[in-house]
Amino acid sequence: MATELFPMLDPDYIDNPEPYWQQLREKAPLYWSEEFNFWVVTRYEDVDNFAKRPEDFSSSSGPGGGLRADNTSAEDVVGFLPMIQNDPPEHTRLRSIFSKSFTSRRIAQLESEIRELAAQLMADLQSKSSAGKAVDLYKDFASPLPVAVIAKLLGIPLDYYDRLKFWNEALGIGAGESYTEKQRFNATTEMNDTLYEIIEEKRFNPADDLISSLVKLADEDGGQLKPNELLGFSKLLWIAGNETTTNLITNAAVVLQEQPEIIEKLQNDKTLVPQFVEEALRYVGPVNGLFRRVTRDLEYKGKKFKKNDNVWIMFASANRDERHFESPESFILERSPNDHLSLGKGVHFCMGAALARLEAQIAFECLVDVLPGFQLKPEEGLHIPVPVLRGWLKLPMIRKK
Ligand code: HEM
């Protein structure tokens, strides 16, 4: 191991960060990285604590804030995202408005359509493979499913589907490889313009979808919700809800392949799928960690945090903390309680948690029957090259003989 306890750019770390996190939890749970200029927080107790103190640890720099060398606020390719980059009281105001439209009823209503979408994608994947064509779990199932679900949720018409795919690819985390900064910027502009058009259209022709409901709220509440906040929220759902759910599906599929005894249990009893999804969130959660920025000079457990220091709170390391979980290195289907931090904690707790869980449960109800007939090829796959996330951008699968 390198002398730097957090060698974020070493191939060894990128391939397998867990031993490094384990060493940090043991030796330096509140670690200041001289090389990267940020704190790395790895124990459950501290991650949980920091996430619950927005007054001291602000979200204003954005989820990946500390990774930007120039330390600017998050005015990057996608621009400012309301709510996830706001602290209370602004955050409270926005979350309470958005919650009136993004309700559990609306999510529950999507269930049958998600089932149809998943079944259709899976049938297409199988016929493609039967026709001798290459198939990929990321490209043919795990990525298009959440894209279609969010389009449905927001009320984006199907005619836009090609554009949706383009935005997803260009704005996606792995886009660095295939799109220039200019193309990504253009995709953002185009997405903004199109969402704006759709919002205007819904004003005159409302339907039973999230954008129509927000437009109605914005019109009714006397201007509390500004047009750019409505647009920003639609964009946030797009960005926060697509790649994360995709990653959960691909990460958990690899676990299933490595531990076939779990597939068997799930095939025999599909009511265990929600528990499987929960343990997969803990064990191979899609978000390694997110950034906060210190709002004032403060001392915590003997360490001095300075105003404007960046702090990386490592949800994925907290989820493997032996001080909190029994046998954290084992995937235990029956684990209970399972209070993992993969969906965050405190005021920013994932607003799409119920939808993410529903999508993943439906996906795995399909996958447990299909996966045993295929071999996933992670060795020919491609990991997301961004340290805040864990997932795949390519995960080929071949039919077993
Ligand atoms: C497995 C999939 C998902 C994971 C692992 C995940 C993870 C997270 C995490 C860790 C946060 C906390 C951010 C923070 O503390 O700064 C968060 C926030 C959020 N997520 Fe998710 N998410 C997932 C799916 C979704 C979906 C499907 C949606 C919506 C369609 C969504 C919408 C949001 C929103 C709007 C926030 C911001 C909440 C706030 O700032 O109050 N997420 N998510």
XYZ file of C-alpha atoms and ligand atoms in Angstrom:
444
model
C 0.000 0.000 0.000
C 1.120 3.552 -0.727
C 2.103 5.924 2.101
C -0.792 8.244 1.173
C -3.683 6.588 2.963
C -6.109 7.679 0.287
C -4.429 7.120 -3.110
C -7.582 7.986 -5.031
C -5.897 7.877 -8.440
C -3.915 4.624 -8.027
C -5.245 1.810 -10.206
C -5.095 -0.447 -7.167
C -7.424 1.873 -5.224
C -9.754 2.316 -8.203
C -10.051 -1.476 -8.651
C -10.723 -2.175 -5.018
C -11.091 0.750 -2.599
C -12.439 -1.295 0.308
C -9.080 -2.278 1.904
C -8.054 1.405 1.812
C -11.281 2.464 3.507
C -10.809 -0.260 6.078
C -7.336 1.056 6.865
C -8.629 4.612 7.105
C -11.429 3.569 9.480
C -8.788 1.880 11.609
C -5.946 4.389 11.540
C -7.303 7.744 10.445
C -11.106 7.902 10.429
C -11.003 11.681 9.960
C -8.250 11.946 7.387
C -6.916 15.132 5.834
C -5.493 14.326 2.407
C -2.576 16.681 1.686
C -2.538 15.455 -1.875
C -6.191 16.210 -2.648
C -6.940 18.923 -0.164
C -10.020 17.464 1.427
C -11.090 15.455 4.461
C -12.095 11.830 4.041
C -14.586 10.564 6.635
C -14.967 6.799 6.747
C -16.586 5.580 9.993
C -20.334 5.073 10.223
C -20.760 7.206 13.324
C -19.007 10.208 11.764
C -20.591 9.957 8.301
C -24.006 9.714 9.935
C -23.206 12.664 12.176
C -21.865 14.940 9.429
C -24.813 14.214 7.144
C -27.129 15.351 9.929
C -25.362 18.696 10.510
C -26.100 20.842 7.429
C -25.474 24.005 9.451
C -21.789 22.969 9.817
C -21.383 20.834 6.701
C -23.045 22.567 3.774
C -24.167 21.004 0.490
C -23.554 24.188 -1.469
C -20.458 22.946 -3.298
C -22.473 20.139 -4.889
C -22.211 16.353 -4.592
C -18.776 16.196 -6.252
C -17.664 19.646 -5.066
C -14.333 18.749 -3.450
C -13.059 17.059 -6.599
C -12.871 20.297 -8.565
C -9.341 21.581 -8.424
C -10.391 25.222 -8.562
C -12.691 24.784 -5.556
C -15.490 26.701 -7.273
C -19.125 26.100 -6.516
C -20.851 23.586 -8.743
C -21.407 25.749 -11.829
C -20.097 22.990 -14.078
C -21.611 21.274 -17.056
C -25.057 20.657 -15.598
C -25.277 23.903 -13.644
C -26.723 24.534 -10.216
C -29.176 21.910 -8.927
C -31.826 23.218 -6.538
C -32.468 21.488 -3.207
C -29.547 19.029 -3.286
C -27.213 22.056 -3.315
C -29.289 24.129 -0.912
C -29.028 24.164 2.868
C -31.905 24.879 5.231
C -33.955 27.051 5.313
C -33.964 27.282 1.493
C -33.700 23.504 1.265
C -36.684 23.067 3.601
C -38.804 25.431 1.529
C -38.051 23.651 -1.745
C -38.325 20.121 -0.376
C -41.706 20.842 1.141
C -43.003 22.249 -2.166
C -41.584 19.409 -4.276
C -42.914 16.793 -1.841
C -46.455 17.901 -2.584
C -46.049 16.622 -6.143
C -43.481 13.848 -5.821
C -45.699 11.717 -3.600
C -45.763 8.034 -2.695
C -49.120 7.797 -4.477
C -47.533 9.012 -7.710
C -44.752 6.453 -7.355
C -47.141 3.605 -6.551
C -49.140 4.501 -9.681
C -46.064 3.814 -11.795
C -45.679 0.230 -10.636
C -47.573 -1.538 -13.407
C -45.839 0.520 -16.076
C -42.413 -0.214 -14.606
C -43.304 -3.907 -14.705
C -44.310 -3.662 -18.361
C -41.178 -1.704 -19.254
C -38.903 -4.169 -17.462
C -40.598 -7.165 -19.084
C -40.364 -5.563 -22.531
C -36.681 -4.666 -22.164
C -35.898 -8.151 -20.912
C -37.804 -9.766 -23.802
C -35.919 -7.546 -26.286
C -32.603 -8.433 -24.659
C -33.365 -12.127 -24.922
C -34.459 -12.009 -28.535
C -31.407 -9.943 -29.436
C -29.228 -12.543 -27.814
C -31.125 -15.405 -29.491
C -30.469 -13.696 -32.826
C -26.752 -14.008 -32.063
C -26.228 -10.325 -31.283
C -24.053 -9.111 -28.407
C -25.996 -8.035 -25.332
C -24.991 -5.902 -22.399
C -26.806 -5.650 -19.077
C -25.996 -1.938 -18.758
C -26.959 -0.892 -22.258
C -29.913 -3.196 -22.871
C -31.605 -3.176 -19.490
C -30.111 -1.347 -16.498
C -29.712 2.008 -18.236
C -32.889 2.272 -20.376
C -35.220 1.189 -17.565
C -34.702 4.189 -15.219
C -34.576 6.603 -18.178
C -38.014 5.450 -19.357
C -39.377 5.511 -15.802
C -38.261 9.084 -15.137
C -39.567 10.203 -18.516
C -42.905 8.674 -17.561
C -42.824 10.214 -14.085
C -42.079 13.684 -15.398
C -44.473 13.345 -18.310
C -41.939 13.669 -21.112
C -43.623 12.356 -24.286
C -42.190 9.333 -26.045
C -41.462 11.380 -29.189
C -38.534 12.748 -27.227
C -37.071 9.331 -26.578
C -34.029 9.693 -28.849
C -33.205 13.029 -27.258
C -33.590 11.469 -23.815
C -31.065 8.812 -24.731
C -28.709 11.459 -25.995
C -28.991 13.556 -22.828
C -28.476 10.528 -20.712
C -25.319 9.567 -22.543
C -23.909 13.063 -22.865
C -24.682 14.147 -19.309
C -23.935 10.766 -17.796
C -20.979 10.253 -15.575
C -19.013 8.263 -18.133
C -19.545 10.818 -20.858
C -16.005 12.157 -20.538
C -14.892 9.267 -22.731
C -17.136 9.886 -25.709
C -18.336 13.499 -25.571
C -16.418 16.747 -25.570
C -17.036 19.384 -22.928
C -18.754 21.445 -25.638
C -21.108 18.606 -26.597
C -21.975 18.107 -22.948
C -22.612 21.795 -22.534
C -24.842 21.741 -25.623
C -26.712 18.744 -24.255
C -27.406 20.717 -21.067
C -28.642 23.709 -23.040
C -30.818 21.489 -25.181
C -32.179 19.672 -22.153
C -32.989 22.990 -20.465
C -34.714 24.327 -23.588
C -36.707 21.146 -24.122
C -37.771 20.848 -20.486
C -38.785 24.474 -20.601
C -40.918 23.823 -23.709
C -42.504 20.806 -22.027
C -43.247 22.842 -18.895
C -44.958 25.513 -21.012
C -46.914 22.861 -22.907
C -48.143 21.323 -19.615
C -49.375 24.714 -18.512
C -51.938 24.630 -21.336
C -52.439 20.876 -21.600
C -51.948 19.413 -18.149
C -51.824 15.642 -17.693
C -51.429 13.351 -14.704
C -47.664 13.714 -14.372
C -45.126 15.371 -12.107
C -44.365 18.370 -14.310
C -48.071 19.188 -14.737
C -48.573 18.909 -11.009
C -45.609 21.213 -10.283
C -46.784 23.738 -12.871
C -50.171 23.777 -11.169
C -48.539 24.247 -7.772
C -46.317 27.018 -9.095
C -49.336 28.820 -10.549
C -51.442 28.349 -7.443
C -48.995 29.220 -4.711
C -48.545 32.815 -5.718
C -45.067 32.520 -7.160
C -43.355 30.684 -4.303
C -41.926 28.271 -6.840
C -39.949 30.111 -9.499
C -39.831 28.846 -13.111
C -36.085 28.124 -12.888
C -36.648 26.052 -9.720
C -39.234 23.953 -11.485
C -36.862 23.385 -14.359
C -33.986 22.685 -11.966
C -36.007 20.103 -10.069
C -36.914 18.242 -13.268
C -33.230 18.228 -14.183
C -32.238 17.082 -10.692
C -34.595 14.116 -10.877
C -33.108 13.259 -14.216
C -29.553 13.370 -12.926
C -30.095 11.946 -9.419
C -32.451 9.188 -10.482
C -31.003 7.622 -13.599
C -27.415 6.564 -13.226
C -27.797 5.683 -9.528
C -30.585 3.191 -10.170
C -28.721 1.785 -13.163
C -25.668 1.223 -10.965
C -27.639 -0.552 -8.293
C -28.959 -2.993 -10.889
C -25.564 -3.753 -12.450
C -23.673 -3.915 -9.131
C -26.233 -6.231 -7.572
C -26.338 -8.457 -10.676
C -22.601 -9.060 -10.341
C -23.098 -10.035 -6.679
C -25.767 -12.521 -7.724
C -23.448 -14.102 -10.234
C -20.708 -14.399 -7.616
C -23.095 -15.918 -5.063
C -25.439 -18.267 -6.969
C -26.914 -19.638 -3.734
C -28.670 -16.259 -3.329
C -30.273 -16.554 -6.784
C -31.662 -19.901 -5.791
C -33.172 -18.508 -2.593
C -34.733 -15.612 -4.493
C -36.128 -17.849 -7.220
C -37.798 -19.996 -4.584
C -39.188 -17.024 -2.715
C -39.544 -13.713 -4.531
C -40.798 -12.012 -1.373
C -37.103 -11.942 -0.376
C -36.263 -9.582 -3.262
C -36.813 -6.361 -1.226
C -34.349 -7.645 1.391
C -31.903 -8.505 -1.363
C -32.173 -4.968 -2.732
C -31.549 -3.501 0.730
C -28.452 -5.604 1.341
C -27.211 -4.815 -2.187
C -27.597 -1.111 -1.387
C -25.407 -1.619 1.683
C -22.883 -3.964 0.088
C -22.396 -2.403 -3.360
C -24.250 0.915 -3.110
C -24.106 3.183 -6.184
C -22.788 6.264 -4.356
C -19.388 5.892 -2.679
C -19.640 9.236 -0.966
C -20.573 12.883 -1.483
C -19.045 16.198 -0.540
C -19.859 18.793 2.044
C -18.191 22.154 2.706
C -17.395 23.342 6.239
C -19.295 26.534 7.111
C -17.199 27.753 10.105
C -13.974 26.868 11.922
C -14.868 23.982 14.209
C -13.340 21.153 16.199
C -14.622 17.588 16.008
C -13.067 14.663 17.888
C -9.847 16.620 18.327
C -9.507 17.586 14.632
C -9.659 21.183 13.489
C -11.922 21.728 10.481
C -11.515 25.107 8.813
C -14.207 27.172 7.145
C -14.464 26.180 3.446
C -12.626 22.861 3.872
C -14.128 20.176 1.667
C -15.231 16.974 3.358
C -15.922 13.708 1.593
C -18.419 11.688 3.594
C -17.994 8.073 2.521
C -21.361 6.340 2.690
C -19.922 3.137 1.190
C -17.181 2.894 3.788
C -19.665 3.546 6.609
C -21.685 0.641 5.215
C -18.699 -1.671 5.752
C -17.834 -0.361 9.216
C -17.179 -3.273 11.531
C -18.044 -1.016 14.489
C -21.609 -0.796 13.221
C -22.399 -3.919 11.182
C -21.816 -7.517 12.069
C -19.711 -9.315 9.414
C -19.863 -6.271 7.116
C -17.756 -8.048 4.468
C -20.417 -10.713 3.965
C -23.565 -10.314 1.892
C -26.259 -11.434 4.325
C -29.645 -11.632 2.656
C -31.497 -11.785 5.970
C -29.574 -8.871 7.568
C -31.798 -7.027 10.016
C -31.703 -4.255 10.953
C -30.011 -2.909 7.860
C -29.572 0.801 8.488
C -27.127 1.420 5.642
C -26.377 4.963 4.495
C -26.544 4.376 0.737
C -29.520 6.682 0.313
C -28.012 9.359 2.550
C -29.178 10.615 5.917
C -30.756 13.708 7.368
C -32.460 16.471 5.429
C -31.066 15.391 2.049
C -32.151 11.752 2.431
C -32.851 10.487 -1.083
C -36.172 11.822 -2.232
C -36.462 9.064 -4.822
C -35.758 6.231 -2.366
C -39.178 4.613 -2.777
C -38.951 4.789 -6.557
C -35.375 3.452 -6.607
C -36.370 0.529 -4.398
C -39.450 -0.236 -6.490
C -37.488 -0.163 -9.750
C -34.723 -2.373 -8.366
C -37.214 -4.845 -6.904
C -39.047 -5.153 -10.210
C -35.752 -5.453 -12.090
C -34.574 -8.308 -9.865
C -37.887 -10.124 -9.921
C -37.158 -10.412 -13.681
C -33.412 -10.898 -13.431
C -33.351 -13.787 -10.975
C -35.101 -15.910 -13.583
C -33.046 -14.703 -16.537
C -29.512 -14.317 -15.153
C -28.832 -18.025 -14.556
C -29.098 -18.561 -18.330
C -26.363 -15.999 -18.968
C -22.780 -15.338 -17.960
C -21.987 -11.737 -17.058
C -18.495 -10.731 -18.176
C -17.276 -8.122 -15.680
C -13.705 -8.769 -16.807
C -14.690 -7.341 -20.215
C -16.764 -4.566 -18.663
C -16.000 -0.979 -17.817
C -16.278 0.634 -14.395
C -17.567 4.195 -14.007
C -14.373 6.247 -13.927
C -15.639 8.694 -11.307
C -14.692 8.220 -7.662
C -17.978 9.415 -6.117
C -19.883 6.595 -7.809
C -19.661 2.829 -8.109
C -21.126 1.097 -11.137
C -20.622 -0.126 -14.675
C -20.771 1.580 -18.042
C -20.428 -1.693 -19.861
C -21.325 -5.155 -18.614
C -21.439 -7.700 -21.443
C -23.389 -10.894 -20.974
C -23.362 -14.085 -23.039
C -25.873 -16.889 -23.193
C -24.682 -20.071 -21.515
C -24.427 -23.128 -23.763
C -30.399 3.336 -6.001
C -30.630 4.535 -6.468
C -30.345 5.792 -5.717
C -29.354 6.060 -4.812
C -28.263 5.131 -4.305
C -29.534 7.438 -4.400
C -28.737 8.059 -3.465
C -28.970 9.332 -2.977
C -28.204 9.948 -1.920
C -27.011 9.313 -1.205
C -28.748 11.178 -1.702
C -28.302 12.189 -0.636
C -27.540 13.340 -1.225
C -26.844 14.158 -0.168
O -26.833 13.817 1.011
O -26.231 15.171 -0.571
C -29.829 11.344 -2.652
C -30.604 12.490 -2.772
C -31.585 12.639 -3.720
N -32.064 11.678 -4.591
Fe -31.434 9.802 -4.725
N -30.604 7.952 -5.072
C -31.141 6.997 -5.884
C -32.233 7.103 -6.711
C -32.996 8.234 -6.864
C -34.163 8.369 -7.719
C -34.760 7.238 -8.555
C -34.577 9.666 -7.634
C -35.740 10.355 -8.302
C -36.282 10.029 -9.404
C -33.693 10.345 -6.706
C -33.802 11.652 -6.351
C -33.060 12.258 -5.347
C -33.219 13.644 -4.981
C -34.210 14.633 -5.576
C -32.293 13.893 -3.956
C -32.050 15.212 -3.246
C -32.779 15.268 -1.932
C -32.493 16.529 -1.147
O -31.498 17.216 -1.387
O -33.299 16.825 -0.252
N -32.756 9.457 -6.265
N -29.969 10.190 -3.388
